[in-house]
CSV table of C-alpha atoms in Angstrom, one decimal:
chain,number,residue,atom,x,y,z
I,1,MET,CA,58.3,6.2,-7.1
I,2,GLY,CA,60.4,3.2,-7.6
I,3,VAL,CA,58.5,0.0,-7.0
I,4,ALA,CA,60.1,-3.5,-6.2
I,5,ASP,CA,59.2,-5.7,-8.9
I,6,MET,CA,56.9,-8.5,-7.4
I,7,GLY,CA,56.0,-10.0,-10.6
I,8,ALA,CA,58.8,-11.8,-12.5
I,9,ASP,CA,60.8,-11.8,-9.3
I,10,GLY,CA,63.4,-9.5,-10.6
I,11,LEU,CA,64.7,-6.6,-8.4
I,12,LYS,CA,64.2,-3.1,-9.8
I,13,LEU,CA,66.2,-0.1,-8.3
I,14,TYR,CA,65.7,3.3,-9.9
I,15,GLY,CA,64.6,1.8,-12.9
I,16,VAL,CA,67.3,-0.7,-13.4
I,17,GLU,CA,66.3,-4.3,-13.1
I,18,PHE,CA,68.6,-7.0,-11.6
I,19,SER,CA,68.4,-10.8,-11.1
I,20,SER,CA,70.3,-11.0,-7.9
I,21,ARG,CA,68.9,-9.8,-4.6
I,22,LEU,CA,72.3,-10.0,-2.8
I,23,LEU,CA,74.5,-6.9,-2.8
I,24,ALA,CA,78.1,-7.0,-1.5
I,25,GLY,CA,80.5,-4.5,-0.1
I,26,THR,CA,84.1,-4.6,-1.3
I,27,ALA,CA,85.9,-3.8,2.0
I,28,GLN,CA,88.1,-6.1,4.2
I,29,PHE,CA,88.6,-8.8,1.6
I,30,PRO,CA,92.2,-10.5,1.7
I,31,SER,CA,93.0,-9.8,-2.0
I,32,PRO,CA,91.4,-8.5,-5.2
I,33,ALA,CA,91.3,-12.1,-6.6
I,34,ILE,CA,89.2,-13.3,-3.6
I,35,LEU,CA,86.9,-10.5,-4.2
I,36,SER,CA,86.5,-11.5,-7.7
I,37,ARG,CA,85.7,-15.1,-6.6
I,38,VAL,CA,83.1,-13.9,-4.4
I,39,ILE,CA,81.3,-11.7,-6.8
I,40,ALA,CA,81.4,-14.8,-9.3
I,41,ALA,CA,80.3,-17.3,-6.9
I,42,ALA,CA,77.3,-15.4,-5.5
I,43,LYS,CA,76.5,-13.8,-9.1
I,44,VAL,CA,76.4,-10.5,-7.3
I,45,GLU,CA,75.2,-7.6,-9.6
I,46,VAL,CA,75.7,-4.5,-7.2
I,47,VAL,CA,78.5,-3.7,-5.1
I,48,THR,CA,79.3,-0.9,-2.6
I,49,VAL,CA,82.6,1.1,-3.0
I,50,SER,CA,83.9,3.8,-0.5
I,51,LEU,CA,85.4,6.8,-2.2
I,52,ARG,CA,88.1,6.8,0.3
I,53,ARG,CA,89.1,3.2,-1.1
I,54,GLU,CA,89.5,4.7,-4.5
I,55,SER,CA,91.2,7.9,-3.7
I,56,GLY,CA,94.6,8.7,-2.3
I,57,GLY,CA,98.1,9.1,-3.7
I,58,SER,CA,98.9,5.4,-4.4
I,59,ARG,CA,97.9,3.6,-7.6
I,60,ALA,CA,96.2,0.9,-5.4
I,61,GLY,CA,93.0,2.7,-6.1
I,62,GLU,CA,93.3,2.6,-9.8
I,63,ARG,CA,94.1,-1.2,-9.7
I,64,PHE,CA,91.1,-1.6,-7.6
I,65,TRP,CA,88.7,0.2,-9.9
I,66,ALA,CA,90.0,-1.5,-13.0
I,67,LEU,CA,89.1,-4.7,-11.0
I,68,ILE,CA,85.5,-3.6,-10.6
I,69,ARG,CA,85.1,-2.7,-14.2
I,70,GLU,CA,86.4,-6.1,-15.3
I,71,LEU,CA,83.8,-7.8,-13.1
I,72,GLY,CA,80.9,-6.0,-15.0
I,73,VAL,CA,79.1,-5.2,-11.9
I,74,ARG,CA,77.0,-2.0,-11.1
I,75,VAL,CA,78.8,0.3,-8.7
I,76,LEU,CA,76.9,2.0,-5.7
I,77,PRO,CA,79.5,4.3,-4.2
I,78,ASN,CA,78.9,5.2,-0.5
I,79,THR,CA,79.8,8.1,1.8
I,80,ALA,CA,81.0,5.7,4.4
I,81,GLY,CA,82.5,7.4,7.6
I,82,CYS,CA,80.7,10.7,7.0
I,83,ARG,CA,79.5,12.4,10.1
I,84,SER,CA,78.0,15.7,8.8
I,85,VAL,CA,75.6,16.8,6.1
I,86,LYS,CA,78.2,19.0,4.3
I,87,GLU,CA,80.8,16.0,4.4
I,88,ALA,CA,78.3,13.5,3.1
I,89,VAL,CA,77.3,15.8,0.3
I,90,THR,CA,80.8,16.8,-0.7
I,91,THR,CA,81.8,13.0,-0.7
I,92,ALA,CA,78.9,12.1,-2.8
I,93,GLU,CA,79.8,14.9,-5.3
I,94,MET,CA,83.3,13.6,-5.6
I,95,ALA,CA,81.8,10.0,-6.0
I,96,ARG,CA,79.9,10.9,-8.9
I,97,GLU,CA,82.7,12.4,-10.6
I,98,VAL,CA,85.1,9.3,-9.9
I,99,PHE,CA,82.5,6.6,-10.7
I,100,ASP,CA,80.5,8.3,-13.2
I,101,THR,CA,77.2,7.2,-11.6
I,102,PRO,CA,74.2,9.3,-10.0
I,103,TRP,CA,73.9,6.4,-7.5
I,104,ILE,CA,74.8,6.9,-3.8
I,105,LYS,CA,74.6,5.1,-0.8
I,106,LEU,CA,74.3,7.8,1.6
I,107,GLU,CA,75.6,7.4,5.2
I,108,VAL,CA,75.6,10.2,7.7
I,109,ILE,CA,76.8,8.5,11.0
I,110,GLY,CA,75.4,10.0,14.3
I,111,GLU,CA,76.9,7.9,17.0
I,112,ASP,CA,80.4,6.5,17.3
I,113,ASP,CA,79.7,3.3,19.4
I,114,SER,CA,76.9,1.9,17.4
I,115,LEU,CA,77.6,3.7,14.0
I,116,GLN,CA,73.9,4.6,14.3
I,117,PRO,CA,72.7,6.7,11.3
I,118,ASP,CA,71.9,10.3,12.1
I,119,VAL,CA,68.4,10.6,10.6
I,120,PHE,CA,68.1,14.2,10.8
I,121,GLY,CA,71.4,14.7,8.8
I,122,LEU,CA,70.3,11.8,6.6
I,123,VAL,CA,67.1,13.5,5.5
I,124,ALA,CA,68.8,16.9,5.0
I,125,ALA,CA,71.7,15.3,2.9
I,126,ALA,CA,69.2,13.3,1.0
I,127,ALA,CA,67.0,16.4,0.0
I,128,THR,CA,70.1,18.2,-1.1
I,129,LEU,CA,71.4,15.3,-3.2
I,130,THR,CA,68.1,14.5,-4.8
I,131,ARG,CA,67.9,18.1,-5.9
I,132,GLU,CA,71.2,17.9,-7.4
I,133,GLY,CA,70.2,14.7,-9.6
I,134,PHE,CA,71.6,12.0,-7.2
I,135,GLN,CA,69.7,8.6,-6.9
I,136,VAL,CA,69.9,8.2,-3.3
I,137,PHE,CA,70.0,4.8,-1.3
I,138,PRO,CA,70.0,6.2,2.4
I,139,TYR,CA,71.5,3.8,5.2
I,140,THR,CA,68.8,4.4,7.9
I,141,THR,CA,67.2,3.1,10.9
I,142,GLU,CA,63.9,1.0,10.9
I,143,ASP,CA,62.1,4.3,12.1
I,144,LEU,CA,58.8,4.7,10.4
I,145,VAL,CA,59.1,8.7,10.5
I,146,ALA,CA,62.5,9.0,9.4
I,147,ALA,CA,61.4,6.4,6.3
I,148,GLU,CA,58.6,8.8,5.5
I,149,LYS,CA,60.7,11.8,5.6
I,150,LEU,CA,63.4,10.2,3.4
I,151,LEU,CA,60.7,9.3,0.7
I,152,GLY,CA,59.5,12.9,1.0
I,153,ALA,CA,63.1,14.1,0.4
I,154,GLY,CA,63.1,12.1,-3.0
I,155,CYS,CA,64.6,8.7,-1.9
I,156,GLU,CA,63.0,5.8,-3.9
I,157,VAL,CA,64.9,3.2,-2.0
I,158,LEU,CA,65.5,2.7,1.7
I,159,MET,CA,68.3,0.6,3.4
I,160,PRO,CA,67.4,-0.1,7.0
I,161,TRP,CA,69.9,-1.7,9.3
I,162,GLY,CA,69.5,-5.0,10.9
I,163,SER,CA,71.9,-4.1,13.4
I,164,PRO,CA,75.0,-2.1,13.9
I,165,ILE,CA,77.6,-2.4,11.0
I,166,GLY,CA,79.9,-5.3,11.4
I,167,SER,CA,78.2,-6.7,14.4
I,168,GLY,CA,76.8,-9.8,13.0
I,169,ARG,CA,74.0,-9.6,15.2
I,170,GLY,CA,71.4,-10.3,12.5
I,171,LEU,CA,67.9,-8.6,13.0
I,172,ASN,CA,68.0,-6.9,16.2
I,173,ASN,CA,64.4,-5.5,16.1
I,174,PRO,CA,62.1,-8.0,13.9
I,175,TYR,CA,58.9,-6.2,14.9
I,176,ALA,CA,60.0,-2.6,13.7
I,177,LEU,CA,61.4,-4.3,10.5
I,178,LYS,CA,58.2,-6.0,9.9
I,179,SER,CA,56.2,-2.8,10.6
I,180,LEU,CA,58.5,-1.0,8.2
I,181,ARG,CA,57.9,-3.5,5.4
I,182,ALA,CA,54.1,-3.4,6.1
I,183,HIS,CA,54.0,0.5,6.0
I,184,PHE,CA,55.8,0.8,2.9
I,185,PRO,CA,54.8,-2.2,0.8
I,186,ASN,CA,55.7,-0.6,-2.6
I,187,VAL,CA,59.0,0.7,-1.8
I,188,PRO,CA,62.3,-1.2,-2.4
I,189,LEU,CA,63.7,-2.1,1.1
I,190,ILE,CA,67.2,-3.5,1.5
I,191,VAL,CA,68.3,-4.8,4.7
I,192,ASP,CA,71.8,-3.6,5.5
I,193,ALA,CA,74.4,-3.9,8.3
I,194,GLY,CA,74.7,-6.4,10.9
I,195,ILE,CA,73.9,-9.5,8.8
I,196,GLY,CA,76.3,-12.0,10.1
I,197,ALA,CA,75.0,-15.5,8.9
I,198,PRO,CA,73.0,-16.7,5.8
I,199,SER,CA,70.3,-17.5,8.2
I,200,HIS,CA,70.0,-13.8,8.9
I,201,ALA,CA,69.7,-13.0,5.3
I,202,ALA,CA,66.9,-15.6,4.8
I,203,ALA,CA,65.1,-14.1,7.6
I,204,ALA,CA,64.9,-10.7,6.2
I,205,MET,CA,63.8,-12.0,2.9
I,206,GLU,CA,61.1,-14.0,4.4
I,207,MET,CA,59.9,-11.0,6.0
I,208,GLY,CA,59.4,-9.6,2.4
I,209,PHE,CA,62.5,-7.4,2.2
I,210,ASP,CA,63.6,-6.9,-1.3
I,211,ALA,CA,67.3,-7.4,-1.1
I,212,VAL,CA,70.2,-7.9,1.6
I,213,LEU,CA,73.6,-6.2,1.6
I,214,SER,CA,76.6,-8.1,3.2
I,215,ASN,CA,80.2,-7.4,3.5
I,216,THR,CA,81.9,-8.3,6.7
I,217,ALA,CA,80.3,-11.8,7.3
I,218,ILE,CA,81.5,-12.7,3.8
I,219,ALA,CA,84.9,-10.9,3.6
I,220,ARG,CA,86.1,-12.4,7.1
I,221,ALA,CA,84.9,-15.8,6.5
I,222,ALA,CA,87.6,-18.7,6.3
I,223,ASP,CA,86.3,-19.2,2.8
I,224,PRO,CA,84.7,-16.0,1.4
I,225,ALA,CA,83.5,-17.5,-2.0
I,226,ARG,CA,81.9,-20.4,-0.2
I,227,MET,CA,80.2,-18.0,2.2
I,228,ALA,CA,79.0,-15.7,-0.6
I,229,ARG,CA,77.5,-18.7,-2.3
I,230,ALA,CA,75.8,-19.5,1.0
I,231,PHE,CA,74.3,-16.0,1.3
I,232,ALA,CA,73.1,-16.0,-2.4
I,233,LEU,CA,71.3,-19.3,-1.8
I,234,ALA,CA,69.8,-18.0,1.6
I,235,VAL,CA,68.6,-14.9,-0.1
I,236,GLU,CA,67.1,-16.9,-2.9
I,237,GLY,CA,65.5,-19.5,-0.5
I,238,GLY,CA,64.1,-16.6,1.7
I,239,ARG,CA,62.5,-15.0,-1.2
I,240,LEU,CA,60.9,-18.1,-2.5
I,241,GLY,CA,59.5,-18.8,0.7
I,242,TYR,CA,58.0,-15.4,1.1
I,243,ARG,CA,56.6,-15.5,-2.4
I,244,ALA,CA,55.2,-19.0,-1.7
I,245,GLY,CA,53.3,-17.8,1.4
I,246,LEU,CA,54.7,-18.8,4.8
I,247,MET,CA,52.5,-20.7,7.3
I,248,HIS,CA,51.3,-18.6,10.3
I,249,GLU,CA,52.8,-19.4,13.6
I,250,ARG,CA,50.4,-21.0,16.2
I,251,ASP,CA,50.5,-21.4,20.2
I,252,MET,CA,49.3,-25.0,20.0
I,253,ALA,CA,50.1,-27.9,18.1
I,254,ALA,CA,48.1,-28.9,15.0
I,255,PRO,CA,48.1,-32.4,13.8
I,256,SER,CA,49.5,-33.2,10.3
I,257,THR,CA,47.4,-36.2,9.8
I,258,PRO,CA,43.7,-35.3,10.5
I,259,VAL,CA,41.5,-37.2,13.0
I,260,ILE,CA,38.4,-37.4,10.6
I,261,GLY,CA,38.5,-40.2,8.5
I,262,ARG,CA,40.6,-42.7,10.6
I,263,ALA,CA,39.4,-46.0,11.5
I,264,PHE,CA,37.4,-46.2,14.8
I,265,SER,CA,40.0,-48.9,16.2
I,266,ASP,CA,42.9,-46.7,15.3
I,267,LEU,CA,41.1,-43.8,17.5
I,268,ALA,CA,40.6,-46.4,20.2
I,269,ARG,CA,44.2,-47.4,20.4
I,270,ALA,CA,45.3,-43.9,20.2
């Protein structure tokens, strides 16, 4: 099983090591030039790409794919928008041919309003794709049982949502996310979806998650490159805080200056 690197503080996914713990989506950007500046500003090493963006009769997909190759990043194709096991598996197989990679971000959407993953279909699709040699990154909920079954299906990385895709709500269920991290301490966990601000990304990293994926919050910012840099710094800061050992919360105040050792006269005036 793939284990998140806790030593040299690099990120290891299916045996591939990365320096950056920020992954980025490539949709919704105003132009390829802005996307290029975003990747450079944040030093992103992994980007998600939808097969639907690449395919089609126009040559726009070819130009986009050429840009991705020029940037030298690792491509994580996804099955965005798929709503059945068959559709997701077929899309993944096509993506492997187009992008020449066994990596696939697996999405099987089960509910239209929230775009919540269908965990039953997700497990079935993951099992099929793993048998076909794919290295699957399942977009899932924070459900512990679903996580266990996805690992049993052969997944070595999990991508739990923070909140619904594109909502910008951050971490809707911190308790469940902390429980997920605690139950699977050696599994790389990447918080995906709903991350709307750098502070959301920092909070996820402070919980001990291994990476964060962001798209909408960066792409729709007034200055996407600056926002990408902010996210990169937030991810780094959150990770450093987690590694350093965060203080525990208290219900009551604790003086930063100890009473023991203070002069008696000072205590009397206090």
